[in-house]
Amino acid sequence: MKLAIINGPNLNLLGKREPEIYGHQNFESYFQSLQAKFPQVELSYYQSNVEGELINKIHEIGFVYDGIIINAGAYTHTSVAIADALKSVSAKSIEVHISNVFKREEIRHTSLLSPVVEGTIGGLGLSSYELAIDYFLIGR
Ligand code: DQA
């Protein structure tokens, strides 16, 4: 199974950015632990701070991969274009968030991606990504 993790803006700063919200681990080291935990999965990781680059990546992998695990960061709350891209490809998507967006400012309570993904996992720290992989492996 081929699964792509796509992270949006500011998630390159995990470990340094607001650690009280996002924790102390950087994504690269977490990604290595995911690769070790799921050797049977062909996992890729891409991060960009640029909306169009995220869309290009979704187009590039969206007809080749089985699943997309996407944390679009703040674009979650604003990007019709990323939602359209996810809708346009054959891969199924799961939306993930590290923080519990519903415990935070009201602007974070709306996701433009939620209506186009299989489901959303959030508020569980980096484990949200691991649970998304489990979903793709095990199903409902
Ligand atoms: C986030 C939540 C978003 O509201 C925020 O803009 C992020 C990270 C999360 O993983 O908790 O950048 O997607």
Tab-separated table of N, CA, C and O in Angstrom, residues 5-113:
chain	number	residue	atom	x	y	z
A	5	ILE	N	1.895	11.272	3.166
A	5	ILE	CA	1.591	12.274	4.196
A	5	ILE	C	1.935	13.637	3.609
A	5	ILE	O	3.046	13.849	3.115
A	6	ILE	N	0.966	14.546	3.657
A	6	ILE	CA	1.186	15.900	3.143
A	6	ILE	C	0.908	16.884	4.274
A	6	ILE	O	-0.197	16.893	4.840
A	7	ASN	N	1.914	17.669	4.601
A	7	ASN	CA	1.778	18.690	5.648
A	7	ASN	C	1.839	20.083	5.041
A	7	ASN	O	2.679	20.354	4.169
A	8	GLY	N	0.966	20.956	5.517
A	8	GLY	CA	0.900	22.314	5.002
A	8	GLY	C	1.724	23.303	5.817
A	8	GLY	O	2.672	22.927	6.510
A	9	PRO	N	1.354	24.571	5.738
A	9	PRO	CA	2.192	25.655	6.245
A	9	PRO	C	2.500	25.576	7.733
A	9	PRO	O	1.648	25.191	8.539
A	10	ASN	N	3.738	25.933	8.023
A	10	ASN	CA	4.280	26.047	9.382
A	10	ASN	C	4.537	24.704	10.063
A	10	ASN	O	5.096	24.657	11.151
A	11	LEU	N	4.153	23.614	9.412
A	11	LEU	CA	4.369	22.310	10.037
A	11	LEU	C	5.816	21.854	9.879
A	11	LEU	O	6.247	20.902	10.516
A	12	ASN	N	6.586	22.584	9.047
A	12	ASN	CA	8.039	22.353	9.011
A	12	ASN	C	8.691	22.791	10.324
A	12	ASN	O	9.817	22.408	10.612
A	13	LEU	N	7.971	23.568	11.124
A	13	LEU	CA	8.549	24.064	12.384
A	13	LEU	C	8.148	23.223	13.594
A	13	LEU	O	8.364	23.641	14.736
A	14	LEU	N	7.556	22.059	13.339
A	14	LEU	CA	7.172	21.207	14.479
A	14	LEU	C	8.401	20.920	15.339
A	14	LEU	O	9.475	20.629	14.811
A	15	GLY	N	8.196	20.979	16.645
A	15	GLY	CA	9.324	20.807	17.571
A	15	GLY	C	9.789	22.149	18.100
A	15	GLY	O	10.226	22.256	19.240
A	16	LYS	N	9.682	23.178	17.236
A	16	LYS	CA	10.088	24.525	17.644
A	16	LYS	C	8.870	25.419	17.819
A	16	LYS	O	8.866	26.348	18.606
A	17	ARG	N	7.838	25.154	17.023
A	17	ARG	CA	6.671	26.028	16.953
A	17	ARG	C	5.698	25.716	18.101
A	17	ARG	O	5.240	24.574	18.240
A	18	GLU	N	5.367	26.728	18.898
A	18	GLU	CA	4.364	26.582	19.966
A	18	GLU	C	4.342	25.160	20.541
A	18	GLU	O	3.329	24.452	20.439
A	19	PRO	N	5.447	24.758	21.196
A	19	PRO	CA	5.519	23.358	21.646
A	19	PRO	C	4.436	22.974	22.648
A	19	PRO	O	4.072	21.798	22.752
A	20	GLU	N	3.884	23.987	23.343
A	20	GLU	CA	2.799	23.672	24.296
A	20	GLU	C	1.546	23.188	23.547
A	20	GLU	O	0.704	22.496	24.122
A	21	ILE	N	1.450	23.528	22.262
A	21	ILE	CA	0.314	23.057	21.456
A	21	ILE	C	0.718	21.864	20.591
A	21	ILE	O	-0.006	20.876	20.496
A	22	TYR	N	1.897	21.965	19.966
A	22	TYR	CA	2.254	20.979	18.938
A	22	TYR	C	3.327	19.968	19.378
A	22	TYR	O	3.678	19.085	18.593
A	23	GLY	N	3.825	20.119	20.617
A	23	GLY	CA	4.797	19.154	21.120
A	23	GLY	C	6.234	19.502	20.759
A	23	GLY	O	6.505	20.512	20.107
A	24	HIS	N	7.136	18.634	21.158
A	24	HIS	CA	8.574	18.914	21.053
A	24	HIS	C	9.267	18.133	19.942
A	24	HIS	O	10.450	18.304	19.717
A	25	GLN	N	8.523	17.265	19.274
A	25	GLN	CA	9.189	16.405	18.271
A	25	GLN	C	9.086	17.029	16.886
A	25	GLN	O	8.026	17.555	16.511
A	26	ASN	N	10.184	16.947	16.122
A	26	ASN	CA	10.076	17.424	14.739
A	26	ASN	C	9.485	16.311	13.866
A	26	ASN	O	9.501	15.129	14.249
A	27	PHE	N	8.944	16.698	12.707
A	27	PHE	CA	8.207	15.714	11.927
A	27	PHE	C	9.123	14.685	11.296
A	27	PHE	O	8.744	13.520	11.133
A	28	GLU	N	10.345	15.107	10.951
A	28	GLU	CA	11.274	14.172	10.284
A	28	GLU	C	11.537	12.960	11.189
A	28	GLU	O	11.523	11.822	10.724
A	29	SER	N	11.767	13.215	12.480
A	29	SER	CA	12.067	12.079	13.362
A	29	SER	C	10.795	11.247	13.589
A	29	SER	O	10.851	10.018	13.654
A	30	TYR	N	9.657	11.912	13.661
A	30	TYR	CA	8.404	11.154	13.806
A	30	TYR	C	8.156	10.301	12.558
A	30	TYR	O	7.748	9.135	12.655
A	31	PHE	N	8.453	10.874	11.384
A	31	PHE	CA	8.242	10.138	10.137
A	31	PHE	C	9.117	8.874	10.115
A	31	PHE	O	8.660	7.803	9.688
A	32	GLN	N	10.352	8.994	10.603
A	32	GLN	CA	11.223	7.810	10.650
A	32	GLN	C	10.609	6.723	11.532
A	32	GLN	O	10.663	5.537	11.213
A	33	SER	N	10.010	7.146	12.652
A	33	SER	CA	9.398	6.143	13.542
A	33	SER	C	8.184	5.500	12.860
A	33	SER	O	7.920	4.309	13.043
A	34	LEU	N	7.464	6.270	12.037
A	34	LEU	CA	6.330	5.680	11.306
A	34	LEU	C	6.828	4.651	10.291
A	34	LEU	O	6.231	3.579	10.138
A	35	GLN	N	7.924	4.988	9.599
A	35	GLN	CA	8.472	4.044	8.608
A	35	GLN	C	8.889	2.741	9.286
A	35	GLN	O	8.681	1.653	8.751
A	36	ALA	N	9.467	2.870	10.505
A	36	ALA	CA	9.904	1.673	11.225
A	36	ALA	C	8.688	0.871	11.696
A	36	ALA	O	8.704	-0.365	11.690
A	37	LYS	N	7.631	1.564	12.072
A	37	LYS	CA	6.445	0.884	12.605
A	37	LYS	C	5.602	0.217	11.519
A	37	LYS	O	4.922	-0.773	11.778
A	38	PHE	N	5.655	0.779	10.302
A	38	PHE	CA	4.811	0.243	9.222
A	38	PHE	C	5.678	-0.132	8.014
A	38	PHE	O	5.541	0.463	6.933
A	39	PRO	N	6.556	-1.154	8.176
A	39	PRO	CA	7.457	-1.492	7.066
A	39	PRO	C	6.703	-1.986	5.836
A	39	PRO	O	7.226	-1.945	4.723
A	40	GLN	N	5.482	-2.440	6.033
A	40	GLN	CA	4.682	-2.972	4.915
A	40	GLN	C	4.053	-1.866	4.077
A	40	GLN	O	3.481	-2.136	3.020
A	41	VAL	N	4.154	-0.614	4.543
A	41	VAL	CA	3.528	0.500	3.825
A	41	VAL	C	4.605	1.314	3.132
A	41	VAL	O	5.645	1.631	3.725
A	42	GLU	N	4.366	1.650	1.869
A	42	GLU	CA	5.259	2.575	1.167
A	42	GLU	C	4.786	3.982	1.519
A	42	GLU	O	3.757	4.442	1.020
A	43	LEU	N	5.533	4.597	2.444
A	43	LEU	CA	5.102	5.895	2.985
A	43	LEU	C	5.951	7.001	2.388
A	43	LEU	O	7.177	6.878	2.332
A	44	SER	N	5.303	8.098	1.963
A	44	SER	CA	6.095	9.255	1.549
A	44	SER	C	5.654	10.458	2.363
A	44	SER	O	4.549	10.464	2.931
A	45	TYR	N	6.530	11.443	2.414
A	45	TYR	CA	6.236	12.646	3.210
A	45	TYR	C	6.602	13.879	2.400
A	45	TYR	O	7.677	13.949	1.809
A	46	TYR	N	5.689	14.837	2.371
A	46	TYR	CA	5.930	16.102	1.676
A	46	TYR	C	5.385	17.227	2.533
A	46	TYR	O	4.300	17.101	3.109
A	47	GLN	N	6.143	18.324	2.611
A	47	GLN	CA	5.659	19.513	3.328
A	47	GLN	C	5.907	20.737	2.469
A	47	GLN	O	6.937	20.857	1.813
A	48	SER	N	4.927	21.644	2.463
A	48	SER	CA	5.148	22.932	1.803
A	48	SER	C	4.347	24.005	2.526
A	48	SER	O	3.286	23.737	3.102
A	49	ASN	N	4.890	25.212	2.460
A	49	ASN	CA	4.183	26.375	3.011
A	49	ASN	C	3.341	27.069	1.948
A	49	ASN	O	2.698	28.081	2.231
A	50	VAL	N	3.361	26.524	0.719
A	50	VAL	CA	2.775	27.211	-0.437
A	50	VAL	C	1.549	26.422	-0.928
A	50	VAL	O	1.643	25.239	-1.269
A	51	GLU	N	0.417	27.089	-0.972
A	51	GLU	CA	-0.845	26.419	-1.314
A	51	GLU	C	-0.766	25.696	-2.668
A	51	GLU	O	-1.155	24.531	-2.792
A	52	GLY	N	-0.261	26.390	-3.696
A	52	GLY	CA	-0.197	25.790	-5.032
A	52	GLY	C	0.712	24.568	-5.076
A	52	GLY	O	0.447	23.617	-5.819
A	53	GLU	N	1.775	24.591	-4.280
A	53	GLU	CA	2.673	23.422	-4.253
A	53	GLU	C	1.975	22.220	-3.619
A	53	GLU	O	2.190	21.075	-4.033
A	54	LEU	N	1.149	22.493	-2.627
A	54	LEU	CA	0.393	21.386	-2.005
A	54	LEU	C	-0.580	20.787	-3.032
A	54	LEU	O	-0.730	19.572	-3.134
A	55	ILE	N	-1.201	21.662	-3.811
A	55	ILE	CA	-2.146	21.201	-4.838
A	55	ILE	C	-1.400	20.402	-5.906
A	55	ILE	O	-1.848	19.321	-6.322
A	56	ASN	N	-0.232	20.911	-6.341
A	56	ASN	CA	0.551	20.161	-7.341
A	56	ASN	C	0.910	18.771	-6.819
A	56	ASN	O	0.871	17.789	-7.567
A	57	LYS	N	1.270	18.689	-5.542
A	57	LYS	CA	1.642	17.382	-4.963
A	57	LYS	C	0.430	16.449	-4.933
A	57	LYS	O	0.536	15.262	-5.261
A	58	ILE	N	-0.736	16.994	-4.577
A	58	ILE	CA	-1.956	16.159	-4.562
A	58	ILE	C	-2.226	15.620	-5.968
A	58	ILE	O	-2.536	14.439	-6.151
A	59	HIS	N	-2.052	16.473	-6.997
A	59	HIS	CA	-2.257	16.012	-8.383
A	59	HIS	C	-1.233	14.937	-8.744
A	59	HIS	O	-1.560	13.949	-9.410
A	60	GLU	N	0.017	15.152	-8.324
A	60	GLU	CA	1.118	14.242	-8.710
A	60	GLU	C	0.914	12.851	-8.131
A	60	GLU	O	1.113	11.852	-8.817
A	61	ILE	N	0.530	12.795	-6.856
A	61	ILE	CA	0.470	11.472	-6.219
A	61	ILE	C	-0.967	10.911	-6.161
A	61	ILE	O	-1.159	9.733	-5.880
A	62	GLY	N	-1.935	11.780	-6.425
A	62	GLY	CA	-3.334	11.425	-6.162
A	62	GLY	C	-3.924	10.342	-7.032
A	62	GLY	O	-4.984	9.800	-6.711
A	63	PHE	N	-3.244	10.026	-8.161
A	63	PHE	CA	-3.740	8.926	-8.999
A	63	PHE	C	-2.829	7.707	-8.903
A	63	PHE	O	-3.037	6.717	-9.590
A	64	VAL	N	-1.785	7.817	-8.076
A	64	VAL	CA	-0.775	6.762	-7.979
A	64	VAL	C	-0.827	6.107	-6.591
A	64	VAL	O	-0.621	4.908	-6.460
A	65	TYR	N	-1.115	6.933	-5.588
A	65	TYR	CA	-1.143	6.429	-4.218
A	65	TYR	C	-2.543	5.941	-3.847
A	65	TYR	O	-3.535	6.367	-4.430
A	66	ASP	N	-2.578	5.058	-2.836
A	66	ASP	CA	-3.874	4.562	-2.356
A	66	ASP	C	-4.529	5.571	-1.419
A	66	ASP	O	-5.752	5.658	-1.364
A	67	GLY	N	-3.707	6.283	-0.673
A	67	GLY	CA	-4.296	7.186	0.312
A	67	GLY	C	-3.425	8.393	0.587
A	67	GLY	O	-2.202	8.356	0.424
A	68	ILE	N	-4.091	9.452	1.003
A	68	ILE	CA	-3.422	10.703	1.372
A	68	ILE	C	-3.815	11.027	2.808
A	68	ILE	O	-5.011	11.006	3.147
A	69	ILE	N	-2.805	11.316	3.630
A	69	ILE	CA	-3.039	11.759	5.000
A	69	ILE	C	-2.615	13.215	5.018
A	69	ILE	O	-1.432	13.519	4.844
A	70	ILE	N	-3.573	14.107	5.149
A	70	ILE	CA	-3.251	15.524	4.962
A	70	ILE	C	-3.526	16.347	6.215
A	70	ILE	O	-4.607	16.262	6.794
A	71	ASN	N	-2.508	17.095	6.614
A	71	ASN	CA	-2.679	18.147	7.610
A	71	ASN	C	-2.369	19.441	6.864
A	71	ASN	O	-1.208	19.791	6.660
A	72	ALA	N	-3.407	20.130	6.439
A	72	ALA	CA	-3.217	21.328	5.615
A	72	ALA	C	-2.944	22.566	6.467
A	72	ALA	O	-2.910	23.684	5.929
A	73	GLY	N	-2.728	22.383	7.778
A	73	GLY	CA	-2.450	23.536	8.639
A	73	GLY	C	-3.578	24.548	8.512
A	73	GLY	O	-4.764	24.188	8.391
A	74	ALA	N	-3.217	25.818	8.473
A	74	ALA	CA	-4.240	26.872	8.427
A	74	ALA	C	-5.039	26.860	7.124
A	74	ALA	O	-6.167	27.373	7.089
A	75	TYR	N	-4.489	26.250	6.055
A	75	TYR	CA	-5.263	26.155	4.801
A	75	TYR	C	-6.524	25.307	4.971
A	75	TYR	O	-7.463	25.409	4.175
A	76	THR	N	-6.522	24.470	6.009
A	76	THR	CA	-7.721	23.693	6.333
A	76	THR	C	-8.953	24.591	6.395
A	76	THR	O	-10.038	24.210	5.958
A	77	HIS	N	-8.736	25.765	6.968
A	77	HIS	CA	-9.869	26.634	7.294
A	77	HIS	C	-10.200	27.608	6.159
A	77	HIS	O	-11.173	28.342	6.261
A	78	THR	N	-9.377	27.621	5.103
A	78	THR	CA	-9.543	28.660	4.076
A	78	THR	C	-9.542	28.154	2.633
A	78	THR	O	-9.991	28.875	1.745
A	79	SER	N	-9.002	26.949	2.385
A	79	SER	CA	-8.652	26.634	0.994
A	79	SER	C	-9.697	25.790	0.252
A	79	SER	O	-9.723	24.553	0.359
A	80	VAL	N	-10.508	26.482	-0.549
A	80	VAL	CA	-11.413	25.784	-1.464
A	80	VAL	C	-10.574	25.000	-2.476
A	80	VAL	O	-10.927	23.894	-2.891
A	81	ALA	N	-9.423	25.567	-2.860
A	81	ALA	CA	-8.589	24.951	-3.907
A	81	ALA	C	-8.007	23.611	-3.450
A	81	ALA	O	-7.947	22.654	-4.240
A	82	ILE	N	-7.596	23.513	-2.196
A	82	ILE	CA	-7.068	22.218	-1.707
A	82	ILE	C	-8.222	21.212	-1.604
A	82	ILE	O	-8.075	20.042	-1.976
A	83	ALA	N	-9.377	21.673	-1.161
A	83	ALA	CA	-10.542	20.765	-1.111
A	83	ALA	C	-10.863	20.255	-2.512
A	83	ALA	O	-11.099	19.051	-2.715
A	84	ASP	N	-10.854	21.138	-3.501
A	84	ASP	CA	-11.136	20.724	-4.883
A	84	ASP	C	-10.100	19.713	-5.377
A	84	ASP	O	-10.445	18.745	-6.066
A	85	ALA	N	-8.836	19.950	-5.025
A	85	ALA	CA	-7.773	19.026	-5.465
A	85	ALA	C	-8.007	17.638	-4.870
A	85	ALA	O	-7.902	16.621	-5.577
A	86	LEU	N	-8.343	17.584	-3.588
A	86	LEU	CA	-8.570	16.273	-2.940
A	86	LEU	C	-9.758	15.556	-3.590
A	86	LEU	O	-9.753	14.337	-3.743
A	87	LYS	N	-10.756	16.344	-3.985
A	87	LYS	CA	-11.943	15.769	-4.627
A	87	LYS	C	-11.637	15.257	-6.030
A	87	LYS	O	-12.315	14.383	-6.544
A	88	SER	N	-10.598	15.837	-6.647
A	88	SER	CA	-10.318	15.555	-8.059
A	88	SER	C	-9.538	14.271	-8.298
A	88	SER	O	-9.453	13.812	-9.435
A	89	VAL	N	-8.905	13.737	-7.249
A	89	VAL	CA	-8.011	12.588	-7.439
A	89	VAL	C	-8.677	11.302	-6.954
A	89	VAL	O	-9.679	11.356	-6.227
A	90	SER	N	-8.081	10.165	-7.352
A	90	SER	CA	-8.726	8.901	-6.982
A	90	SER	C	-8.352	8.422	-5.575
A	90	SER	O	-9.096	7.653	-4.973
A	91	ALA	N	-7.204	8.858	-5.056
A	91	ALA	CA	-6.799	8.425	-3.708
A	91	ALA	C	-7.793	8.947	-2.678
A	91	ALA	O	-8.291	10.072	-2.801
A	92	LYS	N	-8.045	8.111	-1.662
A	92	LYS	CA	-8.895	8.575	-0.555
A	92	LYS	C	-8.050	9.368	0.427
A	92	LYS	O	-6.863	9.076	0.593
A	93	SER	N	-8.672	10.332	1.085
A	93	SER	CA	-7.905	11.180	2.011
A	93	SER	C	-8.457	11.116	3.426
A	93	SER	O	-9.662	10.992	3.624
A	94	ILE	N	-7.534	11.258	4.358
A	94	ILE	CA	-7.895	11.476	5.768
A	94	ILE	C	-7.289	12.811	6.164
A	94	ILE	O	-6.116	13.073	5.872
A	95	GLU	N	-8.076	13.621	6.841
A	95	GLU	CA	-7.598	14.913	7.358
A	95	GLU	C	-7.106	14.688	8.790
A	95	GLU	O	-7.798	14.031	9.570
A	96	VAL	N	-5.922	15.195	9.095
A	96	VAL	CA	-5.446	15.073	10.481
A	96	VAL	C	-5.062	16.441	11.036
A	96	VAL	O	-4.658	17.343	10.287
A	97	HIS	N	-5.199	16.546	12.342
A	97	HIS	CA	-4.717	17.724	13.080
A	97	HIS	C	-4.031	17.247	14.352
A	97	HIS	O	-4.498	16.296	14.990
A	98	ILE	N	-2.963	17.931	14.679
A	98	ILE	CA	-2.215	17.585	15.885
A	98	ILE	C	-2.969	18.093	17.116
A	98	ILE	O	-3.120	17.394	18.111
A	99	SER	N	-3.435	19.333	17.022
A	99	SER	CA	-4.161	19.934	18.152
A	99	SER	C	-5.656	19.644	18.014
A	99	SER	O	-6.132	19.274	16.931
A	100	ASN	N	-6.358	19.850	19.105
A	100	ASN	CA	-7.822	19.754	19.070
A	100	ASN	C	-8.350	21.118	18.634
A	100	ASN	O	-8.483	22.032	19.448
A	101	VAL	N	-8.622	21.234	17.351
A	101	VAL	CA	-8.999	22.549	16.797
A	101	VAL	C	-10.292	23.076	17.437
A	101	VAL	O	-10.497	24.285	17.502
A	102	PHE	N	-11.123	22.188	17.955
A	102	PHE	CA	-12.395	22.631	18.548
A	102	PHE	C	-12.221	23.237	19.938
A	102	PHE	O	-13.134	23.868	20.457
A	103	LYS	N	-11.041	23.042	20.529
A	103	LYS	CA	-10.747	23.677	21.821
A	103	LYS	C	-10.104	25.037	21.614
A	103	LYS	O	-9.745	25.702	22.578
A	104	ARG	N	-9.894	25.409	20.349
A	104	ARG	CA	-9.129	26.612	20.048
A	104	ARG	C	-10.039	27.704	19.466
A	104	ARG	O	-11.255	27.624	19.592
A	105	GLU	N	-9.449	28.725	18.859
A	105	GLU	CA	-10.232	29.863	18.360
A	105	GLU	C	-11.310	29.389	17.376
A	105	GLU	O	-11.109	28.426	16.638
A	106	GLU	N	-12.377	30.163	17.317
A	106	GLU	CA	-13.515	29.766	16.500
A	106	GLU	C	-13.161	29.602	15.022
A	106	GLU	O	-13.716	28.744	14.330
A	107	ILE	N	-12.225	30.393	14.538
A	107	ILE	CA	-11.846	30.308	13.118
A	107	ILE	C	-11.330	28.912	12.757
A	107	ILE	O	-11.425	28.474	11.614
A	108	ARG	N	-10.806	28.191	13.784
A	108	ARG	CA	-10.282	26.844	13.530
A	108	ARG	C	-11.376	25.772	13.593
A	108	ARG	O	-11.107	24.585	13.400
A	109	HIS	N	-12.597	26.167	13.906
A	109	HIS	CA	-13.666	25.173	14.040
A	109	HIS	C	-14.245	24.763	12.690
A	109	HIS	O	-14.981	23.797	12.609
A	110	THR	N	-13.928	25.549	11.656
A	110	THR	CA	-14.442	25.224	10.319
A	110	THR	C	-13.343	24.598	9.482
A	110	THR	O	-12.241	25.131	9.421
A	111	SER	N	-13.666	23.483	8.848
A	111	SER	CA	-12.733	22.879	7.900
A	111	SER	C	-13.402	22.794	6.537
A	111	SER	O	-14.486	22.217	6.418
A	112	LEU	N	-12.718	23.346	5.527
A	112	LEU	CA	-13.239	23.208	4.163
A	112	LEU	C	-12.890	21.835	3.588
A	112	LEU	O	-13.408	21.442	2.547
A	113	LEU	N	-11.996	21.121	4.279
A	113	LEU	CA	-11.574	19.804	3.786
A	113	LEU	C	-12.480	18.681	4.291
A	113	LEU	O	-12.661	17.668	3.611
